[in-house]
Amino acid sequence: SSGINAEYGVVSTQSTGVQYSYLNCFSDFGLGKSVDHLRSAAVSISIDDPILRYSITMSRISQAFQLLFDNFYLFSRLGLIRLEQGQMQSLSTKFWLYADLLNLIRAGYEIQREMKDQQKRQKSNLKNYNHSFYGTCKSVVKRRPDLFIDLAKNLADVWVPLNSLNITHHSPGVVGLCGTVSSVLSALTIWDRSLKLGSL
């Protein structure tokens, strides 16, 4: 009986070790990414365009705090620190939502700028001038697919934190579908780096 208990004790100890190894990897990754986002924010704050400067910088800061509160939530669940878990999870989700909304502002603004530039180019080339909105959109999509993929990704992703915060009340199936679409589009930008929206 003691041998069995000892054996279980070894298994339990090994399991705990795996959990803490996972925790260390996750926390290092999360905290490291938080620092990376803050460094990026320090760079983007010098962007000349005020709308891009605000949306990109605040999005990066929001992402940094999202990961930070994710780590606090994890530490609290493991009993390493005493914090209100629900509050940590809620704060992380709120910063997730802020980041998505700011990313949508950026993508929408850049698409609007591209549309105006495309119309100017078409007017200067009377042979290829297309008066239709559809024609202009088609040209912009061909030239800047990264903008439209980023817009679609964040449009799908934003419903997940909205539902988590009880701002919207969609079914788990709808939220799961939105999360899947967002994940697939994110994977696509990793597969083809030209489809990833640049950081400026």
Backbone as JSON, one array per atom type, in Angstrom:
{
  "sequence": "SSGINAEYGVVSTQSTGVQYSYLNCFSDFGLGKSVDHLRSAAVSISIDDPILRYSITMSRISQAFQLLFDNFYLFSRLGLIRLEQGQMQSLSTKFWLYADLLNLIRAGYEIQREMKDQQKRQKSNLKNYNHSFYGTCKSVVKRRPDLFIDLAKNLADVWVPLNSLNITHHSPGVVGLCGTVSSVLSALTIWDRSLKLGSL",
  "N": [[0.84, -1.2, 0.0], [1.93, 1.23, 0.85], [3.86, 1.44, -1.08], [2.34, 1.81, -3.35], [1.18, 4.28, -2.75], [3.47, 5.81, -2.65], [4.23, 5.61, -5.27], [2.09, 6.93, -6.48], [2.56, 9.34, -5.34], [4.88, 10.15, -6.6], [3.96, 10.39, -9.22], [2.13, 12.44, -8.83], [3.83, 14.51, -8.05], [5.35, 14.77, -10.36], [3.36, 15.57, -12.12], [2.66, 18.03, -11.01], [5.06, 19.35, -11.42], [5.1, 19.5, -14.22], [2.9, 21.17, -14.6], [3.83, 23.56, -13.44], [6.04, 24.03, -15.04], [4.77, 24.51, -17.44], [3.38, 26.79, -16.65], [5.52, 28.58, -16.19], [6.57, 28.81, -18.79], [4.34, 29.87, -20.12], [3.91, 32.27, -18.71], [6.32, 33.6, -19.09], [6.23, 33.93, -21.85], [3.86, 35.45, -22.09], [4.41, 37.77, -20.5], [6.71, 38.61, -21.78], [5.7, 39.19, -24.33], [4.03, 41.26, -23.62], [5.84, 43.26, -22.94], [7.03, 43.58, -25.46], [4.85, 44.62, -26.92], [4.54, 47.08, -25.6], [6.95, 48.29, -26.19], [6.67, 48.53, -28.95], [4.55, 50.3, -28.97], [5.81, 52.58, -28.01], [7.28, 53.22, -30.22], [5.36, 53.61, -32.26], [4.08, 55.88, -31.4], [5.22, 58.05, -32.51], [4.24, 58.34, -35.05], [3.12, 60.31, -37.76], [0.45, 60.81, -38.72], [-2.44, 61.56, -36.95], [-4.72, 59.9, -36.38], [-3.88, 57.3, -37.02], [-1.68, 57.2, -35.33], [-2.89, 57.32, -32.76], [-4.71, 55.09, -32.81], [-3.07, 52.83, -33.39], [-1.06, 52.95, -31.39], [-2.57, 52.9, -28.96], [-3.87, 50.49, -29.3], [-1.76, 48.66, -29.13], [-0.91, 49.11, -26.51], [-3.21, 48.27, -25.19], [-3.2, 45.55, -25.89], [-0.92, 44.77, -24.53], [-1.7, 45.09, -21.83], [-3.81, 43.32, -21.78], [-2.52, 40.79, -21.99], [-1.01, 40.97, -19.67], [-2.94, 40.99, -17.57], [-4.01, 38.52, -18.1], [-1.93, 36.88, -17.26], [-1.89, 37.53, -14.52], [-4.37, 36.49, -13.81], [-3.92, 33.76, -14.26], [-1.83, 33.26, -12.41], [-3.23, 33.76, -10.07], [-5.17, 31.72, -10.11], [-3.58, 29.53, -9.68], [-2.85, 29.96, -7.14], [-0.65, 31.49, -6.51], [-0.6, 34.2, -6.18], [-2.77, 36.51, -4.48], [-5.59, 37.48, -5.83], [-8.62, 38.86, -7.16], [-10.1, 36.64, -9.16], [-12.18, 36.75, -11.06], [-12.28, 39.48, -11.58], [-9.75, 39.95, -12.71], [-9.96, 38.41, -15.04], [-12.07, 39.73, -16.29], [-10.94, 42.27, -16.72], [-8.87, 41.62, -18.47], [-10.38, 40.74, -20.66], [-11.71, 43.1, -21.33], [-9.62, 44.77, -22.18], [-8.87, 43.28, -24.39], [-11.13, 43.66, -25.98], [-10.94, 46.47, -26.35], [-8.58, 46.59, -27.87], [-9.35, 45.22, -30.22], [-11.39, 46.95, -31.2], [-9.93, 49.28, -31.66], [-8.18, 48.36, -33.61], [-10.01, 47.92, -35.65], [-10.78, 50.55, -36.18], [-8.38, 51.54, -37.18], [-8.0, 49.91, -39.52], [-10.32, 50.53, -40.99], [-9.96, 53.27, -41.4], [-7.57, 53.32, -42.89], [-8.4, 51.95, -45.17], [-10.26, 53.76, -46.17], [-8.56, 55.88, -46.83], [-7.0, 54.64, -48.81], [-8.99, 54.22, -50.73], [-9.6, 56.84, -51.52], [-7.13, 57.62, -52.59], [-6.98, 55.81, -54.69], [-9.11, 56.65, -56.31], [-8.16, 59.14, -57.11], [-5.95, 58.33, -58.62], [-7.25, 56.96, -60.66], [-8.69, 59.01, -61.87], [-6.64, 60.51, -62.92], [-5.81, 58.88, -64.9], [-7.51, 58.69, -67.52], [-8.34, 56.74, -69.33], [-8.59, 54.36, -67.9], [-10.41, 55.05, -66.02], [-12.74, 54.41, -63.6], [-15.91, 54.92, -62.57], [-17.47, 53.63, -60.7], [-18.23, 52.56, -57.37], [-17.77, 49.93, -56.71], [-15.8, 49.2, -58.56], [-13.65, 50.75, -57.68], [-13.27, 49.69, -55.11], [-12.55, 47.06, -55.77], [-10.1, 47.46, -56.99], [-8.61, 48.44, -54.85], [-8.68, 46.28, -53.07], [-7.18, 44.41, -54.49], [-4.69, 45.64, -54.49], [-4.19, 46.13, -51.73], [-4.68, 43.7, -50.0], [-4.13, 42.98, -47.39], [-5.27, 44.89, -45.68], [-8.04, 44.41, -45.82], [-8.23, 41.78, -44.95], [-7.34, 42.07, -42.33], [-9.35, 43.73, -41.37], [-11.61, 42.03, -41.62], [-10.8, 39.95, -39.93], [-10.71, 41.19, -37.37], [-13.33, 42.07, -37.2], [-14.66, 39.65, -36.95], [-13.45, 38.68, -34.63], [-14.1, 40.51, -32.58], [-16.6, 39.95, -31.54], [-16.29, 37.96, -29.67], [-15.06, 38.92, -27.15], [-17.09, 40.81, -26.68], [-19.33, 39.23, -26.2], [-18.42, 37.79, -23.99], [-18.33, 39.76, -22.06], [-20.95, 40.22, -21.73], [-22.16, 42.16, -23.26], [-23.17, 41.72, -25.75], [-25.4, 39.06, -26.75], [-25.02, 36.48, -28.07], [-25.36, 33.12, -29.32], [-23.43, 30.26, -28.16], [-22.55, 28.83, -30.39], [-22.48, 30.73, -32.49], [-20.6, 32.53, -31.51], [-18.42, 30.8, -31.34], [-18.05, 30.24, -34.04], [-17.31, 32.77, -35.0], [-14.9, 33.11, -33.6], [-13.44, 31.03, -34.77], [-13.29, 31.84, -37.47], [-11.76, 34.16, -37.15], [-9.39, 33.01, -36.17], [-8.6, 31.4, -38.33], [-8.1, 33.37, -40.29], [-6.02, 34.7, -39.04], [-4.1, 32.68, -39.04], [-3.73, 32.5, -41.75], [-2.39, 34.89, -42.33], [0.0, 34.33, -41.14], [0.9, 32.23, -42.65], [1.17, 33.45, -45.16], [3.04, 36.11, -45.28], [2.71, 38.5, -46.61], [0.08, 39.13, -46.44], [-0.34, 40.11, -43.99], [-1.12, 42.88, -42.0], [0.94, 45.68, -42.0], [3.15, 47.13, -39.49], [3.8, 49.77, -39.54]],
  "CA": [[0.0, 0.0, 0.0], [2.82, 2.39, 0.9], [4.52, 1.53, -2.37], [1.4, 2.41, -4.29], [1.09, 5.69, -2.4], [4.72, 6.45, -3.07], [4.18, 5.71, -6.73], [1.16, 8.02, -6.79], [3.2, 10.6, -4.95], [5.82, 10.5, -7.67], [3.15, 10.84, -10.35], [1.57, 13.74, -8.45], [4.91, 15.48, -8.08], [5.7, 15.0, -11.76], [2.27, 16.34, -12.7], [2.8, 19.41, -10.53], [6.21, 19.93, -12.11], [4.68, 19.83, -15.58], [2.03, 22.34, -14.51], [4.62, 24.76, -13.19], [6.85, 24.28, -16.24], [3.84, 25.16, -18.38], [3.12, 28.14, -16.13], [6.7, 29.41, -16.44], [6.63, 29.09, -20.23], [3.23, 30.74, -20.49], [4.08, 33.58, -18.12], [7.45, 34.24, -19.78], [5.73, 34.33, -23.16], [2.89, 36.53, -21.92], [5.07, 38.98, -20.03], [7.6, 39.05, -22.85], [4.88, 39.82, -25.37], [3.55, 42.54, -23.08], [6.95, 44.21, -23.09], [7.16, 43.83, -26.9], [3.76, 45.53, -27.32], [4.81, 48.41, -25.05], [8.05, 48.85, -26.99], [6.08, 48.91, -30.24], [3.74, 51.5, -28.72], [6.75, 53.69, -27.89], [7.7, 53.57, -31.59], [4.22, 54.1, -33.05], [3.6, 57.17, -30.9], [5.85, 59.08, -33.34], [3.6, 58.38, -36.37], [2.63, 61.66, -38.04], [-1.01, 60.84, -38.83], [-2.98, 61.45, -35.59], [-5.63, 58.77, -36.21], [-3.05, 56.09, -36.98], [-0.86, 57.26, -34.11], [-3.72, 56.97, -31.61], [-5.28, 53.74, -32.9], [-2.02, 51.81, -33.31], [-0.41, 53.02, -30.08], [-3.49, 52.46, -27.91], [-4.11, 49.06, -29.52], [-0.61, 47.92, -28.6], [-0.98, 49.21, -25.05], [-4.32, 47.4, -24.77], [-2.75, 44.16, -26.0], [0.04, 44.53, -23.45], [-2.43, 44.92, -20.58], [-4.59, 42.08, -21.9], [-1.63, 39.69, -21.64], [-0.61, 41.14, -18.27], [-4.02, 40.52, -16.7], [-4.08, 37.07, -18.33], [-0.94, 36.27, -16.36], [-2.38, 37.71, -13.14], [-5.46, 35.53, -13.64], [-3.31, 32.43, -14.16], [-1.13, 33.18, -11.12], [-4.25, 33.7, -9.02], [-5.79, 30.39, -10.15], [-2.62, 28.57, -9.12], [-2.63, 30.31, -5.74], [0.65, 32.14, -6.32], [-0.92, 35.54, -5.69], [-4.18, 36.63, -4.1], [-6.31, 38.49, -6.6], [-9.97, 38.47, -7.56], [-9.95, 36.02, -10.47], [-13.2, 37.28, -11.97], [-11.89, 40.85, -11.97], [-8.61, 39.83, -13.62], [-10.47, 37.9, -16.31], [-12.87, 40.79, -16.88], [-10.04, 43.32, -17.2], [-8.19, 41.1, -19.66], [-11.35, 40.73, -21.76], [-11.98, 44.49, -21.71], [-8.49, 45.24, -22.99], [-9.01, 42.55, -25.65], [-12.16, 44.39, -26.74], [-10.38, 47.78, -26.76], [-7.6, 46.36, -28.95], [-10.09, 44.9, -31.44], [-12.07, 48.15, -31.68], [-8.9, 50.2, -32.18], [-7.71, 47.76, -34.87], [-11.06, 48.18, -36.64], [-10.67, 51.97, -36.54], [-7.2, 51.69, -38.03], [-8.23, 49.29, -40.82], [-11.33, 51.32, -41.7], [-9.35, 54.55, -41.79], [-6.6, 53.08, -43.97], [-9.16, 51.6, -46.37], [-10.81, 55.02, -46.68], [-7.44, 56.61, -47.47], [-6.66, 53.93, -50.04], [-10.07, 54.46, -51.69], [-9.42, 58.2, -52.04], [-5.93, 57.61, -53.44], [-7.31, 55.07, -55.91], [-9.96, 57.51, -57.13], [-7.28, 60.15, -57.69], [-5.16, 57.68, -59.66], [-8.14, 56.65, -61.77], [-9.02, 60.26, -62.55], [-5.47, 60.95, -63.68], [-5.69, 57.98, -66.04], [-8.88, 58.71, -68.0], [-8.67, 55.5, -70.04], [-8.97, 53.32, -66.94], [-11.2, 55.66, -64.96], [-13.96, 53.66, -63.27], [-16.69, 55.74, -61.66], [-18.24, 52.84, -59.74], [-17.66, 52.26, -56.05], [-17.3, 48.54, -56.78], [-14.53, 49.19, -59.29], [-12.61, 51.3, -56.8], [-13.04, 48.69, -54.05], [-11.85, 45.93, -56.36], [-8.7, 47.85, -57.21], [-7.96, 48.57, -53.54], [-8.51, 44.92, -52.54], [-6.06, 43.79, -55.21], [-3.43, 46.28, -54.09], [-3.98, 46.03, -50.29], [-5.52, 42.66, -49.38], [-3.85, 42.92, -45.96], [-6.22, 45.74, -44.96], [-9.36, 43.77, -45.77], [-8.1, 40.59, -44.11], [-7.27, 42.55, -40.95], [-10.69, 44.21, -41.04], [-12.48, 40.85, -41.44], [-10.34, 39.22, -38.74], [-11.13, 41.89, -36.16], [-14.8, 42.07, -37.17], [-15.06, 38.35, -36.4], [-12.9, 38.5, -33.29], [-14.65, 41.44, -31.6], [-17.81, 39.4, -30.92], [-15.94, 37.06, -28.57], [-15.06, 39.68, -25.9], [-18.4, 41.44, -26.48], [-20.2, 38.23, -25.58], [-17.87, 37.45, -22.67], [-18.67, 40.86, -21.16], [-22.42, 40.32, -21.72], [-22.62, 43.32, -24.03], [-24.04, 41.05, -26.72], [-25.89, 37.78, -26.21], [-25.09, 35.5, -29.14], [-25.24, 31.73, -28.89], [-22.04, 29.74, -28.19], [-22.21, 28.42, -31.75], [-22.15, 31.93, -33.27], [-19.32, 33.04, -30.98], [-17.4, 29.84, -31.75], [-17.8, 30.44, -35.48], [-16.54, 34.02, -35.12], [-13.54, 32.83, -33.15], [-12.8, 30.17, -35.77], [-12.99, 32.68, -38.63], [-10.64, 35.02, -36.75], [-8.19, 32.17, -36.07], [-8.21, 30.99, -39.69], [-7.52, 34.53, -40.95], [-4.72, 34.93, -38.4], [-3.19, 31.65, -39.56], [-3.46, 32.86, -43.15], [-1.36, 35.95, -42.35], [1.26, 33.7, -40.77], [1.28, 31.42, -43.81], [1.6, 34.39, -46.2], [3.33, 37.35, -44.55], [2.27, 39.67, -47.37], [-1.31, 39.38, -46.09], [-0.38, 40.67, -42.63], [-1.07, 44.34, -41.99], [2.21, 46.16, -41.48], [3.11, 47.85, -38.21], [4.19, 51.18, -39.83]],
  "C": [[0.86, 1.24, 0.0], [3.54, 2.59, -0.42], [3.64, 2.19, -3.4], [1.28, 3.89, -4.04], [2.33, 6.44, -2.84], [4.72, 6.65, -4.57], [3.26, 6.84, -7.15], [1.76, 9.36, -6.45], [4.16, 11.08, -6.01], [5.06, 11.07, -8.86], [2.61, 12.24, -10.08], [2.63, 14.83, -8.53], [5.29, 15.82, -9.51], [4.63, 15.85, -12.44], [2.36, 17.8, -12.3], [3.96, 20.1, -11.22], [5.88, 20.34, -13.52], [3.82, 21.08, -15.58], [2.84, 23.61, -14.33], [5.58, 25.07, -14.33], [6.01, 24.99, -17.29], [3.57, 26.59, -17.96], [4.28, 29.06, -16.44], [6.8, 29.79, -17.91], [5.56, 30.09, -20.63], [3.46, 32.16, -19.97], [5.24, 34.33, -18.78], [7.0, 34.76, -21.14], [4.81, 35.53, -23.04], [3.54, 37.84, -21.5], [6.03, 39.53, -21.07], [6.86, 39.75, -23.96], [4.34, 41.16, -24.9], [4.61, 43.63, -23.26], [7.14, 44.57, -24.56], [6.1, 44.82, -27.38], [4.02, 46.95, -26.82], [5.96, 49.08, -25.8], [7.54, 49.32, -28.34], [5.26, 50.18, -30.1], [4.63, 52.73, -28.61], [7.25, 54.16, -29.25], [6.56, 54.21, -32.36], [3.71, 55.46, -32.59], [4.2, 58.34, -31.7], [5.26, 59.16, -34.75], [2.95, 59.75, -36.58], [1.1, 61.74, -38.05], [-1.64, 60.62, -37.45], [-3.9, 60.25, -35.37], [-4.87, 57.45, -36.14], [-2.21, 56.05, -35.72], [-1.68, 56.8, -32.9], [-4.17, 55.51, -31.67], [-4.23, 52.65, -32.74], [-1.39, 51.78, -31.92], [-1.31, 52.48, -28.98], [-3.84, 50.98, -28.06], [-2.97, 48.24, -28.92], [-0.57, 47.97, -27.07], [-2.08, 48.3, -24.5], [-3.92, 45.94, -24.82], [-1.77, 43.81, -24.89], [-0.69, 44.28, -22.12], [-3.32, 43.68, -20.61], [-3.75, 40.89, -21.46], [-1.21, 39.76, -20.18], [-1.68, 40.61, -17.32], [-4.31, 39.03, -16.91], [-3.14, 36.34, -17.4], [-1.36, 36.38, -14.91], [-3.48, 36.69, -12.83], [-4.9, 34.11, -13.45], [-2.6, 32.25, -12.82], [-2.12, 33.03, -9.97], [-4.91, 32.33, -8.96], [-4.88, 29.35, -9.52], [-2.27, 28.89, -7.67], [-1.31, 30.99, -5.47], [0.49, 33.57, -5.81], [-2.41, 35.59, -5.37], [-4.81, 37.81, -4.83], [-7.71, 37.97, -6.91], [-9.92, 37.95, -8.99], [-10.94, 36.58, -11.5], [-12.85, 38.66, -12.47], [-10.73, 40.83, -12.95], [-9.06, 39.39, -15.01], [-11.27, 38.97, -17.04], [-11.99, 41.9, -17.45], [-9.31, 42.88, -18.46], [-9.12, 41.14, -20.87], [-11.65, 42.15, -22.24], [-10.85, 45.05, -22.57], [-8.44, 44.53, -24.34], [-10.01, 43.26, -26.55], [-11.63, 45.73, -27.24], [-9.43, 47.61, -27.94], [-8.32, 46.06, -30.26], [-10.76, 46.13, -32.04], [-11.08, 49.14, -32.3], [-8.32, 49.67, -33.5], [-8.73, 47.98, -35.99], [-11.02, 49.63, -37.11], [-9.52, 52.17, -37.49], [-7.46, 51.15, -39.43], [-9.24, 50.09, -41.64], [-10.78, 52.63, -42.22], [-8.39, 54.38, -42.96], [-7.3, 52.7, -45.27], [-9.75, 52.86, -47.0], [-9.74, 55.83, -47.4], [-7.06, 55.98, -48.8], [-7.72, 54.16, -51.12], [-9.91, 55.85, -52.33], [-8.22, 58.27, -52.98], [-6.21, 56.9, -54.77], [-8.17, 55.91, -56.85], [-9.15, 58.6, -57.81], [-6.47, 59.55, -58.83], [-6.02, 57.38, -60.89], [-8.5, 57.91, -62.57], [-7.86, 60.76, -63.39], [-5.23, 60.09, -64.91], [-7.09, 57.78, -66.62], [-9.29, 57.42, -68.72], [-9.2, 54.42, -69.08], [-9.85, 53.87, -65.81], [-12.52, 54.91, -64.79], [-14.73, 54.44, -62.22], [-17.35, 54.93, -60.54], [-17.48, 52.61, -58.45], [-17.07, 50.86, -56.05], [-15.94, 48.45, -57.48], [-13.38, 49.7, -58.45], [-12.25, 50.3, -55.71], [-12.22, 47.52, -54.58], [-10.37, 46.24, -56.55], [-7.94, 47.92, -55.89], [-7.71, 47.19, -52.93], [-7.33, 44.21, -53.2], [-4.72, 44.35, -54.73], [-3.13, 46.1, -52.6], [-4.89, 44.97, -49.65], [-5.32, 42.56, -47.87], [-4.84, 43.74, -45.13], [-7.56, 45.05, -44.78], [-9.34, 42.49, -44.94], [-8.07, 41.01, -42.64], [-8.64, 43.04, -40.48], [-11.63, 43.03, -40.75], [-12.11, 40.08, -40.18], [-10.84, 39.88, -37.45], [-12.65, 42.01, -36.05], [-15.32, 40.75, -36.61], [-14.65, 38.23, -34.94], [-13.62, 39.33, -32.23], [-15.89, 40.89, -30.89], [-17.5, 38.49, -29.73], [-15.86, 37.83, -27.24], [-16.39, 40.39, -25.63], [-19.35, 40.47, -25.79], [-19.74, 37.87, -24.17], [-18.23, 38.51, -21.63], [-20.18, 41.09, -21.07], [-22.94, 41.61, -22.35], [-23.54, 42.86, -25.15], [-24.4, 39.67, -26.16], [-26.11, 36.77, -27.35], [-24.91, 34.09, -28.57], [-23.78, 31.28, -28.95], [-21.6, 29.33, -29.59], [-21.77, 29.6, -32.61], [-20.79, 32.47, -32.82], [-18.18, 32.12, -31.38], [-17.04, 29.99, -33.22], [-16.97, 31.7, -35.7], [-15.09, 33.82, -34.71], [-12.76, 31.99, -34.14], [-12.39, 30.98, -37.0], [-11.77, 33.56, -38.34], [-9.33, 34.22, -36.71], [-7.67, 31.75, -37.44], [-7.53, 32.16, -40.42], [-6.16, 34.88, -40.35], [-3.68, 33.94, -38.91], [-2.8, 31.96, -41.0], [-2.37, 33.92, -43.25], [0.0, 35.42, -41.92], [1.81, 32.9, -41.94], [1.84, 32.31, -44.93], [1.78, 35.76, -45.56], [2.89, 38.6, -45.29], [0.82, 40.04, -47.06], [-1.46, 39.96, -44.68], [-0.23, 42.18, -42.69], [0.21, 44.81, -41.32], [2.06, 46.99, -40.22], [3.43, 49.33, -38.36], [5.47, 51.57, -39.11]]
}
